[in-house]
Structure formats: C-alpha cells, structure tokens
XYZ file of C-alpha atoms in Angstrom:
224
model
C 222.165 110.889 123.940
C 225.823 110.987 122.946
C 229.005 109.876 124.692
C 229.219 106.636 126.673
C 226.756 105.456 129.314
C 227.032 102.211 131.298
C 224.105 100.929 133.410
C 224.695 98.371 136.152
C 220.936 97.960 136.646
C 217.927 97.768 134.366
C 216.802 100.593 132.095
C 213.005 100.938 132.082
C 211.187 103.497 129.899
C 207.462 104.228 130.252
C 206.879 102.718 133.694
C 203.425 103.038 135.236
C 199.940 103.714 133.905
C 199.759 106.769 131.590
C 203.547 107.179 131.782
C 205.448 108.040 128.598
C 209.194 107.823 128.138
C 211.525 108.337 125.183
C 215.240 107.667 124.752
C 217.166 108.736 121.633
C 220.662 107.459 120.930
C 222.334 109.719 118.364
C 225.947 108.746 118.986
C 228.335 107.128 121.428
C 227.425 103.939 123.268
C 224.730 102.825 125.705
C 225.581 99.599 127.539
C 223.093 97.661 129.681
C 225.004 94.415 129.530
C 223.845 92.631 132.701
C 220.181 93.607 132.988
C 217.091 94.324 130.890
C 216.062 97.246 128.733
C 212.274 97.569 129.044
C 210.299 99.756 126.648
C 206.738 100.173 127.890
C 205.885 98.714 131.308
C 202.174 99.561 131.713
C 202.951 102.855 129.963
C 204.415 103.904 126.609
C 208.141 103.497 126.021
C 210.053 104.413 122.873
C 213.682 104.166 121.834
C 215.316 105.509 118.693
C 218.848 104.410 117.800
C 220.007 106.492 114.850
C 223.768 106.413 115.432
C 226.288 104.902 117.805
C 225.829 101.549 119.552
C 223.449 99.825 121.964
C 224.648 96.821 123.979
C 222.154 94.885 126.099
C 221.468 91.473 127.620
C 217.722 91.538 126.944
C 215.413 94.083 125.311
C 211.677 93.787 126.043
C 209.356 95.881 123.890
C 205.801 96.097 125.288
C 206.299 94.397 128.626
C 202.911 94.502 130.377
C 199.220 94.424 129.557
C 198.116 97.745 128.108
C 201.674 98.880 127.478
C 203.076 99.991 124.149
C 206.720 99.738 123.245
C 208.612 100.661 120.108
C 212.235 100.646 119.006
C 213.594 102.041 115.741
C 217.073 101.100 114.556
C 218.981 103.062 111.937
C 222.559 102.917 110.660
C 223.969 101.654 113.948
C 225.228 98.566 115.746
C 222.897 96.875 118.212
C 224.125 93.750 120.007
C 221.913 91.662 122.295
C 224.048 88.602 122.835
C 226.295 86.807 125.325
C 228.503 83.727 125.624
C 225.651 81.551 126.912
C 223.542 82.482 123.848
C 220.646 83.777 125.948
C 220.589 87.377 124.744
C 217.177 88.190 123.315
C 214.781 90.817 122.084
C 211.134 90.228 122.991
C 208.691 92.274 120.906
C 205.293 92.015 122.602
C 205.871 90.389 125.995
C 202.369 90.994 127.348
C 201.563 94.265 125.588
C 202.013 95.632 122.075
C 205.524 95.782 120.697
C 207.032 97.183 117.497
C 210.560 96.916 116.149
C 211.560 98.622 112.907
C 215.065 98.189 111.484
C 215.898 100.554 108.662
C 219.647 99.969 108.550
C 222.702 99.046 110.567
C 223.581 95.707 112.141
C 221.384 93.942 114.702
C 222.965 90.880 116.318
C 221.144 88.730 118.866
C 220.808 85.162 120.081
C 217.029 85.002 120.014
C 214.223 87.108 118.579
C 210.807 86.517 120.133
C 207.721 88.125 118.588
C 204.409 88.043 120.538
C 205.224 86.031 123.657
C 202.265 86.762 125.942
C 199.167 84.624 126.174
C 195.524 84.689 127.208
C 193.819 81.712 128.798
C 190.199 81.149 129.797
C 188.979 80.001 133.209
C 185.410 78.650 133.036
C 183.462 78.658 136.281
C 179.838 77.650 135.829
C 178.423 79.938 133.152
C 181.159 82.552 133.562
C 184.368 82.720 131.543
C 187.223 84.794 132.901
C 190.305 85.672 130.915
C 193.596 85.096 132.713
C 196.603 86.824 131.202
C 196.659 88.932 128.058
C 197.400 88.115 124.460
C 200.268 90.148 123.058
C 200.810 91.634 119.619
C 204.311 91.896 118.189
C 205.495 93.299 114.869
C 209.022 93.350 113.470
C 209.924 94.930 110.122
C 213.296 94.815 108.404
C 213.492 97.317 105.546
C 217.275 97.688 105.326
C 220.437 96.644 107.116
C 221.463 93.243 108.473
C 219.659 91.128 111.067
C 221.618 88.201 112.532
C 219.919 85.825 114.959
C 220.358 82.242 116.086
C 216.618 81.607 116.490
C 213.381 83.469 115.723
C 209.955 82.617 117.149
C 206.848 84.360 115.806
C 203.598 83.919 117.764
C 204.269 82.016 120.974
C 201.644 82.639 123.663
C 198.063 81.440 123.377
C 196.009 83.830 121.204
C 199.054 86.016 120.579
C 199.687 87.515 117.145
C 203.187 87.954 115.779
C 204.344 89.252 112.397
C 207.814 89.345 110.869
C 208.178 91.286 107.620
C 211.320 91.199 105.486
C 210.925 94.102 103.055
C 214.593 94.758 102.374
C 218.044 94.207 103.753
C 219.280 90.799 104.865
C 218.100 88.472 107.644
C 220.254 85.473 108.519
C 218.957 82.796 110.925
C 221.521 80.156 111.881
C 219.344 77.656 113.789
C 215.583 77.860 113.188
C 212.675 80.207 112.591
C 209.210 79.112 113.733
C 205.844 80.733 112.970
C 202.912 79.702 115.192
C 204.745 78.112 118.106
C 202.059 77.302 120.684
C 198.432 76.221 120.332
C 196.085 79.039 119.207
C 199.003 81.381 118.569
C 199.328 83.003 115.145
C 202.695 83.655 113.534
C 203.097 85.342 110.153
C 206.284 85.621 108.103
C 206.152 87.917 105.061
C 208.977 88.281 102.553
C 208.349 91.156 100.143
C 211.974 92.043 99.390
C 215.518 91.617 100.612
C 216.969 88.266 101.657
C 215.996 85.666 104.254
C 218.595 82.944 104.854
C 217.856 80.057 107.235
C 221.096 78.132 106.944
C 224.117 76.760 108.819
C 227.186 74.683 108.015
C 225.680 71.442 109.322
C 222.545 71.813 107.192
C 220.188 71.561 110.190
C 218.570 75.022 110.137
C 214.786 74.882 109.758
C 211.874 77.060 108.691
C 208.789 75.770 110.545
C 205.374 77.141 109.531
C 202.786 76.061 112.104
C 204.356 74.110 114.961
C 201.435 73.804 117.402
C 199.738 77.039 116.427
C 198.762 78.699 113.146
C 201.670 79.568 110.899
C 201.542 81.611 107.711
C 204.375 82.174 105.256
C 203.893 84.503 102.287
C 206.508 85.566 99.746
C 205.896 88.124 97.019
C 209.493 89.202 96.371
C 213.021 88.943 97.658
C 215.052 85.769 98.118
C 214.543 82.843 100.492
C 217.239 80.246 101.176
C 216.569 77.340 103.541
C-alpha cells in the first residue's frame, strides 16, 4: 500500500476460521484513528510496515482463541496514542500474537503482552476450561520504542515475553512482568537500552506483581 488511506471504521485482517489476510504498508499513511486494527480474529492476520506511517487508536494482534497475528515494523513511524492516553497495542489478546520492531519509531500509551486468560470450572469430577490462555511475544532489535506503561503476562495462565535485543526502549511510568495470578511475564535484555524513568522519579520496574515475573539481562543497558 502507498498513498494515504483513512478508515472511519475498524480494520480487521484474518477474520473467520481458516481465513488469512495480509496488509503491507510500503509508503504513504494508513490512519485508523477512531477504531481498532485487528490482526487475526479466529484466522491469521499479518501486517508489515516497512515505510510510511501507521496511525491507530488500538492495535490487537491475535484477537481470538486459535487466531494468529503478527506485525513487523521497519524504518517507519507508528503512533498508537491519543490525548486521553488510552492508545494501546495488545499482543496476544486471546490468541497468539507477535510484534517485531526492527527500526523506526513506535509511540504508544500502553503495550500489553499476553492479555487473555484461562480459568477452570470444576463440576463434580469434571474440570472445564473457560476462556483461553494467550501467548504474546514482542522483540525490539532496532529503532525506538516509547510507551507510558508496559504489562507482560496479564491473564491467568498467559505467557508474555518482551525481548530488548537492540535499539532503545523508554518507559515513562512502569513496566510489570507477571501481572495477575498464574500469569508468566518475562523481560529479557540482551542488547540495546531499556530506560524506565521519568522526571518525578516514580517510574517502576516490577518483576512478579501477582503472577510469576522473570527478568534476565545478558547485555545492553538498564536504567531504572
């Protein structure tokens, strides 16, 4: 896609069982500023942003159980933000989500990794699973990631991983790994820079809030 496209409604890619959808942004601007961009809603949805700009209110990667969503960001500008600070990217809502940033500038209010949950209903000797645990993975290998908050591993039994392998990630409020009970959140710093700072000195890195949090650093720079 090149040129300029403005959507007044939602943009959904990979809707329905066995459906596959792909969107490539190679220049210009795609604006979905008042609704959601959904990548993978029961199907497989992929988006590649290699040039130009993407503007959105919310991006959901892997929306439903059994869905797979992926977004790759190159040397571009992606903004998921608004005045009320509710703009967010959700990687792994109920399905499997993957976000890879290899360059450019990604600005958002909130990054959520692995939001979905699974809960058990026990009736007599039978255990039924209600809901589905999501898997979310985000990798920054180059470029700049700016976010107010980051949550890794939210829903019960969900698994979220954030890897900083290069580039620069700046979190101005807090970053939490293992948010809810039985959720697993992993933060790996193997290169680049992770800054969790603000002018008032209140920014926090929380490893294991109610769930299981893991922080591992083998390279790069961490400032909290």
